[in-house]
PDB file of C-alpha atoms in Angstrom:
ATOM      1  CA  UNK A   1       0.000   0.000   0.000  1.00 79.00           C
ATOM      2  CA  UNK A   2       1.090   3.567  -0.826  1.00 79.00           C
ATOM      3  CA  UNK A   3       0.515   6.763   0.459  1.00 77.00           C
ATOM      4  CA  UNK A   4      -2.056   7.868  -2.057  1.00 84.00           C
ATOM      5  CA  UNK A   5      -3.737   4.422  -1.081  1.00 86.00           C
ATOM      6  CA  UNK A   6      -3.737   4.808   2.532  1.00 85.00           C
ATOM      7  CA  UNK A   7      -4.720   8.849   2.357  1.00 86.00           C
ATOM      8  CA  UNK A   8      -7.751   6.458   0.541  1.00 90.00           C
ATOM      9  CA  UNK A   9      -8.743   4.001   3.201  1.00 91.00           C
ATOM     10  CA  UNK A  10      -8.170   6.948   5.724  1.00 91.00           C
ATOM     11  CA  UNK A  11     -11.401   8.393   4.664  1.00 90.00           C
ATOM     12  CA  UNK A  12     -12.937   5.834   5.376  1.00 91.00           C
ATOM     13  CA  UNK A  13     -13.903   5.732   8.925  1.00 94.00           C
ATOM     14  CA  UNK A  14     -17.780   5.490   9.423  1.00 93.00           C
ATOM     15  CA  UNK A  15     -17.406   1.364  10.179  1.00 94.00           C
ATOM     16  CA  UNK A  16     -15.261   2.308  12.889  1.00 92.00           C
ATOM     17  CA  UNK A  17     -18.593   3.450  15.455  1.00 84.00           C
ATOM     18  CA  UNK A  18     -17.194   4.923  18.479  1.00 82.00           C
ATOM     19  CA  UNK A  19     -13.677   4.342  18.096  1.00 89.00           C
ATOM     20  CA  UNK A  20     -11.749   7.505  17.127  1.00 90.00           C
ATOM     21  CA  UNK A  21      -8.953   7.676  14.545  1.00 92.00           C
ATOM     22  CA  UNK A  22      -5.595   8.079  15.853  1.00 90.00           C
ATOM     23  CA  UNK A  23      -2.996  10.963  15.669  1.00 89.00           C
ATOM     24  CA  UNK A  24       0.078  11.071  13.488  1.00 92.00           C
ATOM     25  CA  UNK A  25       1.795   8.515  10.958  1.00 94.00           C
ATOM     26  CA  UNK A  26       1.337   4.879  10.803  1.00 96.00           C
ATOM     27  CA  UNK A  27       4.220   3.038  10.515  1.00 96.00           C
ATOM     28  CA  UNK A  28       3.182  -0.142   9.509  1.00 96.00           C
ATOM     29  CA  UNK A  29       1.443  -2.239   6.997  1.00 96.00           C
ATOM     30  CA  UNK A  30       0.154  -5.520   6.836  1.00 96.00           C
ATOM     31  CA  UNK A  31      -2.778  -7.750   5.549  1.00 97.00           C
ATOM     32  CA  UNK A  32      -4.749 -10.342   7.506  1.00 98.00           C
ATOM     33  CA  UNK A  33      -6.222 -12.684   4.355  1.00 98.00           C
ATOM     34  CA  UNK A  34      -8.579 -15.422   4.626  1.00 98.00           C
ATOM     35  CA  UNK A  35      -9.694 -14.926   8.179  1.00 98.00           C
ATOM     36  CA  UNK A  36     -11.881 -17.532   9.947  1.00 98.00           C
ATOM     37  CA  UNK A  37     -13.523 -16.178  13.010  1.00 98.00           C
ATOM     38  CA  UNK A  38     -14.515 -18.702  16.077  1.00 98.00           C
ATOM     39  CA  UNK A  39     -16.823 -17.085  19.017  1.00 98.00           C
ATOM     40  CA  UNK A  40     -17.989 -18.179  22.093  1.00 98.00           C
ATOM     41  CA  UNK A  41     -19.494 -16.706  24.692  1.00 97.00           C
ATOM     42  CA  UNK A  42     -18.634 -17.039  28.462  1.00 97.00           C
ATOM     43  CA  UNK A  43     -19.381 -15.897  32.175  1.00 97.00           C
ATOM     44  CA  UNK A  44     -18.250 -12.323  32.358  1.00 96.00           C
ATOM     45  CA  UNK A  45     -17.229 -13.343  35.926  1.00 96.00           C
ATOM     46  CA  UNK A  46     -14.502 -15.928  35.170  1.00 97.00           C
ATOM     47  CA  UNK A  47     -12.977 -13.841  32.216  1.00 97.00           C
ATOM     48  CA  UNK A  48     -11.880 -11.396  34.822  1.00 95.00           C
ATOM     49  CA  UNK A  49      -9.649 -14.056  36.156  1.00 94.00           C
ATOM     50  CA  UNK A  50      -7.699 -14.087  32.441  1.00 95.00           C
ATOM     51  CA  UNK A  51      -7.384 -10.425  32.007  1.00 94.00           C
ATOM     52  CA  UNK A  52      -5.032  -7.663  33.997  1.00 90.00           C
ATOM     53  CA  UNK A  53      -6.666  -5.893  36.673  1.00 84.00           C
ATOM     54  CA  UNK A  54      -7.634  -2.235  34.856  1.00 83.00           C
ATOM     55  CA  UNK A  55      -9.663  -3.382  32.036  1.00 93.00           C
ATOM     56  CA  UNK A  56     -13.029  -4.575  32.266  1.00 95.00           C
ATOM     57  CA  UNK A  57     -14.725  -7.527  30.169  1.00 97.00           C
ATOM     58  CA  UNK A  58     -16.661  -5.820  27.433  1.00 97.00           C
ATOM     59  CA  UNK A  59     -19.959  -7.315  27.657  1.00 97.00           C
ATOM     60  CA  UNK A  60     -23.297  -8.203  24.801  1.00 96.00           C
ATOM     61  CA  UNK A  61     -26.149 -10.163  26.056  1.00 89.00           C
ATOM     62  CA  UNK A  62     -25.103 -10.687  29.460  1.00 94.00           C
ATOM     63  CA  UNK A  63     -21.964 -12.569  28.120  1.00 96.00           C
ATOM     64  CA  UNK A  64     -18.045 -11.687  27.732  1.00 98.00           C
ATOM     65  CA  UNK A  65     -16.686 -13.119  24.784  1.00 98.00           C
ATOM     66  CA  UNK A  66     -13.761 -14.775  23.455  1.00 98.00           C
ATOM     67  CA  UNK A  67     -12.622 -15.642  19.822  1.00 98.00           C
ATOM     68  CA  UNK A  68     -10.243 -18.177  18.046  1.00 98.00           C
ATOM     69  CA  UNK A  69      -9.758 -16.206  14.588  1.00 98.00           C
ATOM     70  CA  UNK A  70      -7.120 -18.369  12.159  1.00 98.00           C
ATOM     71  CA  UNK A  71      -5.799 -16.157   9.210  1.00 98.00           C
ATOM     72  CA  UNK A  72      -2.606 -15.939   6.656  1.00 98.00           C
ATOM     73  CA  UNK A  73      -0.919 -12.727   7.758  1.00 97.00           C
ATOM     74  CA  UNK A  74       0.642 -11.883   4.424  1.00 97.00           C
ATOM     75  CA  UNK A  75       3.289  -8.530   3.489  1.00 96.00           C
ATOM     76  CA  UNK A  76       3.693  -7.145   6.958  1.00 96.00           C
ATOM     77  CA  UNK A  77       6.406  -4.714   6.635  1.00 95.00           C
ATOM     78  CA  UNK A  78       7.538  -1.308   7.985  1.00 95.00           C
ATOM     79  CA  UNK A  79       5.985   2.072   6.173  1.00 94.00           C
ATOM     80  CA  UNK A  80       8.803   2.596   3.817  1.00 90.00           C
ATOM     81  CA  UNK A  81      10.537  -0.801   3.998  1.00 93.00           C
ATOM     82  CA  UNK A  82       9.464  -4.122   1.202  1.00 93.00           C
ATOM     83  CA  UNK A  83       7.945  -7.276   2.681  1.00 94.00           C
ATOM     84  CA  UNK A  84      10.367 -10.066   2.959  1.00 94.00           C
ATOM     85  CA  UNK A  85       7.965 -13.262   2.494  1.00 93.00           C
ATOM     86  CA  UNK A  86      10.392 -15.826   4.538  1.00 93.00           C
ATOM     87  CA  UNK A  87       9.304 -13.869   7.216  1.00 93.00           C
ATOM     88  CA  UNK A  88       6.823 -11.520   6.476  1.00 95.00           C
ATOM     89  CA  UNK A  89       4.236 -14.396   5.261  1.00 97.00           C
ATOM     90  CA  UNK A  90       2.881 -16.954   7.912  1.00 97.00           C
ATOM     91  CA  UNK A  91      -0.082 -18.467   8.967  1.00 98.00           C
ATOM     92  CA  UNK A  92      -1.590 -17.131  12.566  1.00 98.00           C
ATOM     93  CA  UNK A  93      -4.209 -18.149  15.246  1.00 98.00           C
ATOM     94  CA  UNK A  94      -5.126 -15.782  18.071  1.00 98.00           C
ATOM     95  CA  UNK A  95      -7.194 -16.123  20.910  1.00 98.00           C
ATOM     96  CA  UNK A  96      -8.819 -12.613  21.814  1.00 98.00           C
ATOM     97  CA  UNK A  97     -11.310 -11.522  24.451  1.00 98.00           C
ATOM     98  CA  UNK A  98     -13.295  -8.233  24.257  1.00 98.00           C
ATOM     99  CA  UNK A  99     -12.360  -5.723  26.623  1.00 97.00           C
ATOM    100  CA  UNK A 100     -13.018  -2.594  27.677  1.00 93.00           C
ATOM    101  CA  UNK A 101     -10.505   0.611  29.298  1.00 89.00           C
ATOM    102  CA  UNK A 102     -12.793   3.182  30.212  1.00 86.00           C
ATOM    103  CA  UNK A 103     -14.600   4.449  27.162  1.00 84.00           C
ATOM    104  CA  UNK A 104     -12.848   2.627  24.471  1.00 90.00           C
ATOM    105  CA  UNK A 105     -13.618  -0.520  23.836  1.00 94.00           C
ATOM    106  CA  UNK A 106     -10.771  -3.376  21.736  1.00 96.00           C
ATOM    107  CA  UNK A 107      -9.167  -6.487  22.127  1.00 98.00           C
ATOM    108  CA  UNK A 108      -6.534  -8.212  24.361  1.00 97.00           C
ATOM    109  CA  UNK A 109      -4.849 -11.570  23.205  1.00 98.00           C
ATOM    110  CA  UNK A 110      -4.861 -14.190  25.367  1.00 97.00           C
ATOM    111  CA  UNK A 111      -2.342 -16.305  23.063  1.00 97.00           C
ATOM    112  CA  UNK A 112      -1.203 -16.255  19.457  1.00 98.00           C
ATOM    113  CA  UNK A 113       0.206 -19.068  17.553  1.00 98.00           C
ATOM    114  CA  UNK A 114       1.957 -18.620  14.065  1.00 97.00           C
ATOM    115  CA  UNK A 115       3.525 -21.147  12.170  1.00 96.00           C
ATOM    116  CA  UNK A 116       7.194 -20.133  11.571  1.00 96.00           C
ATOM    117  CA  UNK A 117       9.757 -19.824  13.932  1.00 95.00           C
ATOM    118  CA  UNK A 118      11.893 -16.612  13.067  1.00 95.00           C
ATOM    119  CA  UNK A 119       8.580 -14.682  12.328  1.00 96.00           C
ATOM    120  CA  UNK A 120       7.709 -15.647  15.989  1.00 96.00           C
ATOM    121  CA  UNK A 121      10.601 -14.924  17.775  1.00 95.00           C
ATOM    122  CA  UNK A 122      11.092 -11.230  15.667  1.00 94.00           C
ATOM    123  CA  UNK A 123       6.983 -10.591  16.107  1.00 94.00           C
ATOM    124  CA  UNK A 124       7.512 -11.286  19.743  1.00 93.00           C
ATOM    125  CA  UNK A 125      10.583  -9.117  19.888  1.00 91.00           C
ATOM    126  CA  UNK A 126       8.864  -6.190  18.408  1.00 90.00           C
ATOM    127  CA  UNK A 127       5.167  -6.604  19.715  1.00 92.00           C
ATOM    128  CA  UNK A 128       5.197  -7.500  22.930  1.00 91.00           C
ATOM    129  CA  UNK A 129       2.384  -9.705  22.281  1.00 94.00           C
ATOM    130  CA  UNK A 130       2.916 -13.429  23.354  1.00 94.00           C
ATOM    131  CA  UNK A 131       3.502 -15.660  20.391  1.00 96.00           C
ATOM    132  CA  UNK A 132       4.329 -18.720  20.379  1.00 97.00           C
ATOM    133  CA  UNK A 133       5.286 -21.074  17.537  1.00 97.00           C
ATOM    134  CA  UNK A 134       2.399 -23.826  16.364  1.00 98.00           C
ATOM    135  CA  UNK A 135       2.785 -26.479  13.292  1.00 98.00           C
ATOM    136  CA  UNK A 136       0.022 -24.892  10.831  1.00 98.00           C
ATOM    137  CA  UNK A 137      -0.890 -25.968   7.176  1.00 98.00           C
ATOM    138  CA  UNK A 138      -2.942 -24.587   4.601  1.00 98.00           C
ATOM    139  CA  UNK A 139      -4.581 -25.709   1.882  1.00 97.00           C
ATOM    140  CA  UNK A 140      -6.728 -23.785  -1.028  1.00 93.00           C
ATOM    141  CA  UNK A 141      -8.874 -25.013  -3.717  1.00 91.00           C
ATOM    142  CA  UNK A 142     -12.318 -26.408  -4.188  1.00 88.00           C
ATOM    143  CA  UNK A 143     -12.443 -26.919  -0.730  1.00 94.00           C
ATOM    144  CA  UNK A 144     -10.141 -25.022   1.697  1.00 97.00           C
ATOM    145  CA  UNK A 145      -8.212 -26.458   4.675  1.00 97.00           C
ATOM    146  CA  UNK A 146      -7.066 -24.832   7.996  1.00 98.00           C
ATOM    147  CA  UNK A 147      -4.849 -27.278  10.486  1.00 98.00           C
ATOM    148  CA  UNK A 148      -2.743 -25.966  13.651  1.00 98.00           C
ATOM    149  CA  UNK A 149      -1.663 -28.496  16.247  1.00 98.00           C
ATOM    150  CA  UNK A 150       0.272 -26.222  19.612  1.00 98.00           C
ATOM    151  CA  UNK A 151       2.409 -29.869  20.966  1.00 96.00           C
ATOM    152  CA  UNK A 152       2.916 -27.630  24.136  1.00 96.00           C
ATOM    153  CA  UNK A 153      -0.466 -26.667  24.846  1.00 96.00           C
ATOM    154  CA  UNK A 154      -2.888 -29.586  23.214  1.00 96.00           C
ATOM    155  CA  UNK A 155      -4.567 -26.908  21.567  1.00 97.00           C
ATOM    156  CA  UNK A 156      -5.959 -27.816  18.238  1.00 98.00           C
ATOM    157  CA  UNK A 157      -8.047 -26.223  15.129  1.00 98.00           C
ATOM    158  CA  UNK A 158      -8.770 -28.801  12.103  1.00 98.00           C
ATOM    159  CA  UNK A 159     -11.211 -27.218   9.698  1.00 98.00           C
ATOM    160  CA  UNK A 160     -12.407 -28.652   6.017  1.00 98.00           C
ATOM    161  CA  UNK A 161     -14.669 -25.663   4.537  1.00 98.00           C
ATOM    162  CA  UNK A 162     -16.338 -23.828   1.636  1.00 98.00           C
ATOM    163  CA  UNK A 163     -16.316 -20.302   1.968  1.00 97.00           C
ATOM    164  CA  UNK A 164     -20.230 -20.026   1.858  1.00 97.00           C
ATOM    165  CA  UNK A 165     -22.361 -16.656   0.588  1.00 97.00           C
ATOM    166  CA  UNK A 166     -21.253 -13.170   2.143  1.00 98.00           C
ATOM    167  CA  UNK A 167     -24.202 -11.742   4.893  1.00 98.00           C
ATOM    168  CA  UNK A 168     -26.409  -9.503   2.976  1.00 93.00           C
ATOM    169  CA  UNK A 169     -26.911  -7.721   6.132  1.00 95.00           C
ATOM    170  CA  UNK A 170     -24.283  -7.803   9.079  1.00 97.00           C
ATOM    171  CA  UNK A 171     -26.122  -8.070  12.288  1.00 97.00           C
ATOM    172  CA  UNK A 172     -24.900  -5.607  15.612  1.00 96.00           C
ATOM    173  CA  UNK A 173     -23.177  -8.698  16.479  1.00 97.00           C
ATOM    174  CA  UNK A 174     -21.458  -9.570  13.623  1.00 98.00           C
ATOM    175  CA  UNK A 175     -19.801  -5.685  13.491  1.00 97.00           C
ATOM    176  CA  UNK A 176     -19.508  -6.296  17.280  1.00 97.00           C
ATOM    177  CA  UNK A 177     -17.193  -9.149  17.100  1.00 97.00           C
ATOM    178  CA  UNK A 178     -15.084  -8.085  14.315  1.00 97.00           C
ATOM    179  CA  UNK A 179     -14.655  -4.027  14.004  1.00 97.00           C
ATOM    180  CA  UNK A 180     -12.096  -3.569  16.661  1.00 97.00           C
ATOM    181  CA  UNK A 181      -9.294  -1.106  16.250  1.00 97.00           C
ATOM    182  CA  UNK A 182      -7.827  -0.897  19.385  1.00 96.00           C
ATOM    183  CA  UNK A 183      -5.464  -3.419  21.334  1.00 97.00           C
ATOM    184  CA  UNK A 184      -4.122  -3.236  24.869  1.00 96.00           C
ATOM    185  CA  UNK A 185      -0.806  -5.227  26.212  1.00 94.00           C
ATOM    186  CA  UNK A 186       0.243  -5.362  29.348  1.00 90.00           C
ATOM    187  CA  UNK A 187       4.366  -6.202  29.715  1.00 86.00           C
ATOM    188  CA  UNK A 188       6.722  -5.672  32.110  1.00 81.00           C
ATOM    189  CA  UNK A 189       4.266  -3.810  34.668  1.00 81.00           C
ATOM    190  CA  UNK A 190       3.581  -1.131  31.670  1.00 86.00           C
ATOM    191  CA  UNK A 191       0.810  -0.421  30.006  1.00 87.00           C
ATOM    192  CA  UNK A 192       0.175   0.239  26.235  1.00 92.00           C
ATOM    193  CA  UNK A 193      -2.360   0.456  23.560  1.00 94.00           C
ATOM    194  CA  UNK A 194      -1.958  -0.306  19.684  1.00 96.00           C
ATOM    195  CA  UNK A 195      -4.177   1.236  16.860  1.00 97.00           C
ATOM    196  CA  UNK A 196      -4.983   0.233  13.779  1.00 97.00           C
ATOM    197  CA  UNK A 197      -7.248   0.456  10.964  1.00 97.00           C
ATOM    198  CA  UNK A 198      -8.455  -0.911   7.954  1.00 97.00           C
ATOM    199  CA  UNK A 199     -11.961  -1.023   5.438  1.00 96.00           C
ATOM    200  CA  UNK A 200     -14.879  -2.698   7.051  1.00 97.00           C
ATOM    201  CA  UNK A 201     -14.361  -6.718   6.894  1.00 98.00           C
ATOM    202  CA  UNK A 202     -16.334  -8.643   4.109  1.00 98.00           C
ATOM    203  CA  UNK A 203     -18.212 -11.423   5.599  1.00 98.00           C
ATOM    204  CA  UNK A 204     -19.282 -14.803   4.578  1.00 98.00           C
ATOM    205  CA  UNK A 205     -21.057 -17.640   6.220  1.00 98.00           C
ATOM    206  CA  UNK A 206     -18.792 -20.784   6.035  1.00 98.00           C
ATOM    207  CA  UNK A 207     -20.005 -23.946   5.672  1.00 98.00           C
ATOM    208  CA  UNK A 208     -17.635 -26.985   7.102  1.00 98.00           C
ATOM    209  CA  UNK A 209     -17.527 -30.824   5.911  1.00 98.00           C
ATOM    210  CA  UNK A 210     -15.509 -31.227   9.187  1.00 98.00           C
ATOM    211  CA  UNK A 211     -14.541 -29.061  12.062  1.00 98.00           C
ATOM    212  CA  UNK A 212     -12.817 -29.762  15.192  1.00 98.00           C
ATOM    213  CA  UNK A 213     -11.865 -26.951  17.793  1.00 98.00           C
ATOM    214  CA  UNK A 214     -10.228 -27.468  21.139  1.00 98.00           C
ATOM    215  CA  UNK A 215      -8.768 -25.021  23.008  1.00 97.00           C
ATOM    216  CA  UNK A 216      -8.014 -24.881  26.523  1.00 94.00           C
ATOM    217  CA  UNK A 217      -7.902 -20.974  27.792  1.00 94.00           C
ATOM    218  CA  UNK A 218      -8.201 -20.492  31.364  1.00 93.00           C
ATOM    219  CA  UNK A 219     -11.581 -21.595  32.687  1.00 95.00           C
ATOM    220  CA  UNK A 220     -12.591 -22.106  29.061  1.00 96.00           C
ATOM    221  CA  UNK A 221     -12.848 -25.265  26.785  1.00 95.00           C
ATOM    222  CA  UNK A 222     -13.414 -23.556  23.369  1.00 98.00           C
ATOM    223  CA  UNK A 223     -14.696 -26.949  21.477  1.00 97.00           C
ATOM    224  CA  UNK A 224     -16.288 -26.876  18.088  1.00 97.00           C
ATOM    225  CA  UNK A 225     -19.750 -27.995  20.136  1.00 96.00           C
ATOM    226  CA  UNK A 226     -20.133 -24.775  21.786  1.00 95.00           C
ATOM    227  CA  UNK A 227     -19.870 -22.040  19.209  1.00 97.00           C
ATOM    228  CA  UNK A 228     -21.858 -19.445  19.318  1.00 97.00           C
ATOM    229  CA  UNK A 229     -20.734 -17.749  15.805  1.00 98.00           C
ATOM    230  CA  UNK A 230     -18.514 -18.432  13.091  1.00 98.00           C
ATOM    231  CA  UNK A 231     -17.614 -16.128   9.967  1.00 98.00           C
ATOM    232  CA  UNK A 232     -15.243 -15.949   7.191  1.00 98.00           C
ATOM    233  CA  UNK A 233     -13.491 -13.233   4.989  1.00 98.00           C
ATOM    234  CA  UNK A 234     -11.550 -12.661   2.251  1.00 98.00           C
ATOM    235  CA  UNK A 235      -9.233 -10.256   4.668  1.00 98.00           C
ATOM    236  CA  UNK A 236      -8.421  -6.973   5.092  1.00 98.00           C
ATOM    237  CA  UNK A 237      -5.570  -4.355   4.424  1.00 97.00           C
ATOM    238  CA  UNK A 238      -4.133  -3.080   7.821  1.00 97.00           C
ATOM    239  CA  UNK A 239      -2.220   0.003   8.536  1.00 97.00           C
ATOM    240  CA  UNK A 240      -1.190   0.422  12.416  1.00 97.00           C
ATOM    241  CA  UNK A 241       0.635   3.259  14.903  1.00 97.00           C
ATOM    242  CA  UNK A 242       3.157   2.573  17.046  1.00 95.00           C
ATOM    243  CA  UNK A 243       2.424   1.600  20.293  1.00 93.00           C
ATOM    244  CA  UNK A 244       1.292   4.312  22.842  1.00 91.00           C
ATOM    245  CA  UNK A 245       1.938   3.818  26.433  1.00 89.00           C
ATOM    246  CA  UNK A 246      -0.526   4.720  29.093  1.00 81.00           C
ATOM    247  CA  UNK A 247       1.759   6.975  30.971  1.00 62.00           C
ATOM    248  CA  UNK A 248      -0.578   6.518  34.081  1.00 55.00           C
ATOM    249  CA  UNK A 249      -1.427   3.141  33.408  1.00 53.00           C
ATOM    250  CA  UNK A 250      -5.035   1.742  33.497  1.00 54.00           C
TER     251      UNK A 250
END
């Protein structure tokens, strides 16, 4: 992405809701293709016990919520710098709860897999945020395949699907669960928030020949019984700030 394409997506902000643009230059680009999104919801109670004291669960029907979404994170690279594909290119799962710090309302990651090493250890290195390296395959065609096995944690995502027809109309859930633009770490006793943006996400109904889900998160068995909601998209194109710190913390 260019400048002239970003100035583009920068006007377009009316998906975002409440969550305000941020000040001065991104830095970085990246795209998250071919995203399948897992929800469940849980007892706002016991998610409190996964995330740091100072944010709050964010909360829809009585229910926090948490979210294995698997995607190809394709061309991430620095504002003015080429993607290198050995390590710019991977396949990622996170697990992400919705969370709130005082009026704004984003995301914090409970765990992210990716499927090479050295784009682990540098995303780790640079981020903050706690990856960890998974064995993850791919497959596209006719039929499209998604596989991640974590050795050290058990957790595992098989998934055989068809990307079924895009929603007509997105429900307040659906935008809910997927136009976030905010995300807040919490390392080495500091606090900080990331910001990012990107067009409003395309979505699609999948339709599985086989699924299996299991993923152990705290309290939480995220199984493939006990969705609540499932979509796919095509992706998105991502720019992102650098990380702010909250000077006072939260």
């Amino acid at each position: 992405m260019n400048d002239r394409q970003a100035s583009q997506l920068l006007q377009h902000t009316a998906h975002r809701a409440s969550a305000e643009m941020p000040a001065g230059n991104w830095i970085w680009y990246q795209e998250w293709n071919r995203a399948l999104f897992f929800h469940w919801k849980v007892d706002a109670e016991l998610m409190k016990q996964l995330i740091p004291a100072g944010l709050e669960p964010d909360i829809l029907d009585g229910h926090a919520w948490i979210s294995v979404v698997a995607f190809t994170m394709e061309n991430i690279r620095p504002r003015y710098l080429p993607a290198i594909a050995m390590l710019s290119d991977f396949h990622e799962i996170n697990v992400r709860t919705y969370v709130k710090s005082g009026e704004e309302a984003g995301v914090y990651f409970l765990s992210i897999e990716a499927q090479k090493y050295l784009s682990v250890k540098l995303s780790r290195s640079l981020s903050g945020l706690p990856y960890e390296t998974a064995g993850m395959e791919r497959k596209y065609g006719e039929r499209h395949f998604y596989r991640s096995v974590n050795k050290r944690t058990g957790n595992i995502l098989e998934a055989d699907y068809t990307t079924g027809p895009e929603l007509a109309a997105k429900t307040p859930l659906d935008k809910w669960l997927t136009e976030r633009y905010y995300l807040f770490l919490d390392k080495g006793g500091r606090w900080y928030k990331y910001a990012i943006h990107h067009a409003e996400w395309r979505l699609y109904a999948p339709e599985f020949s086989a699924l299996r889900i299991s993923y152990n998160t705290g309290p939480f068995n995220l199984h493939h019984t006990n969705l609540a909601a499932v979509h796919y998209s095509d992706g998105v194109k991502v720019i992102a700030w650098p990380r702010a710190e909250l000077a006072a913390g939260l």
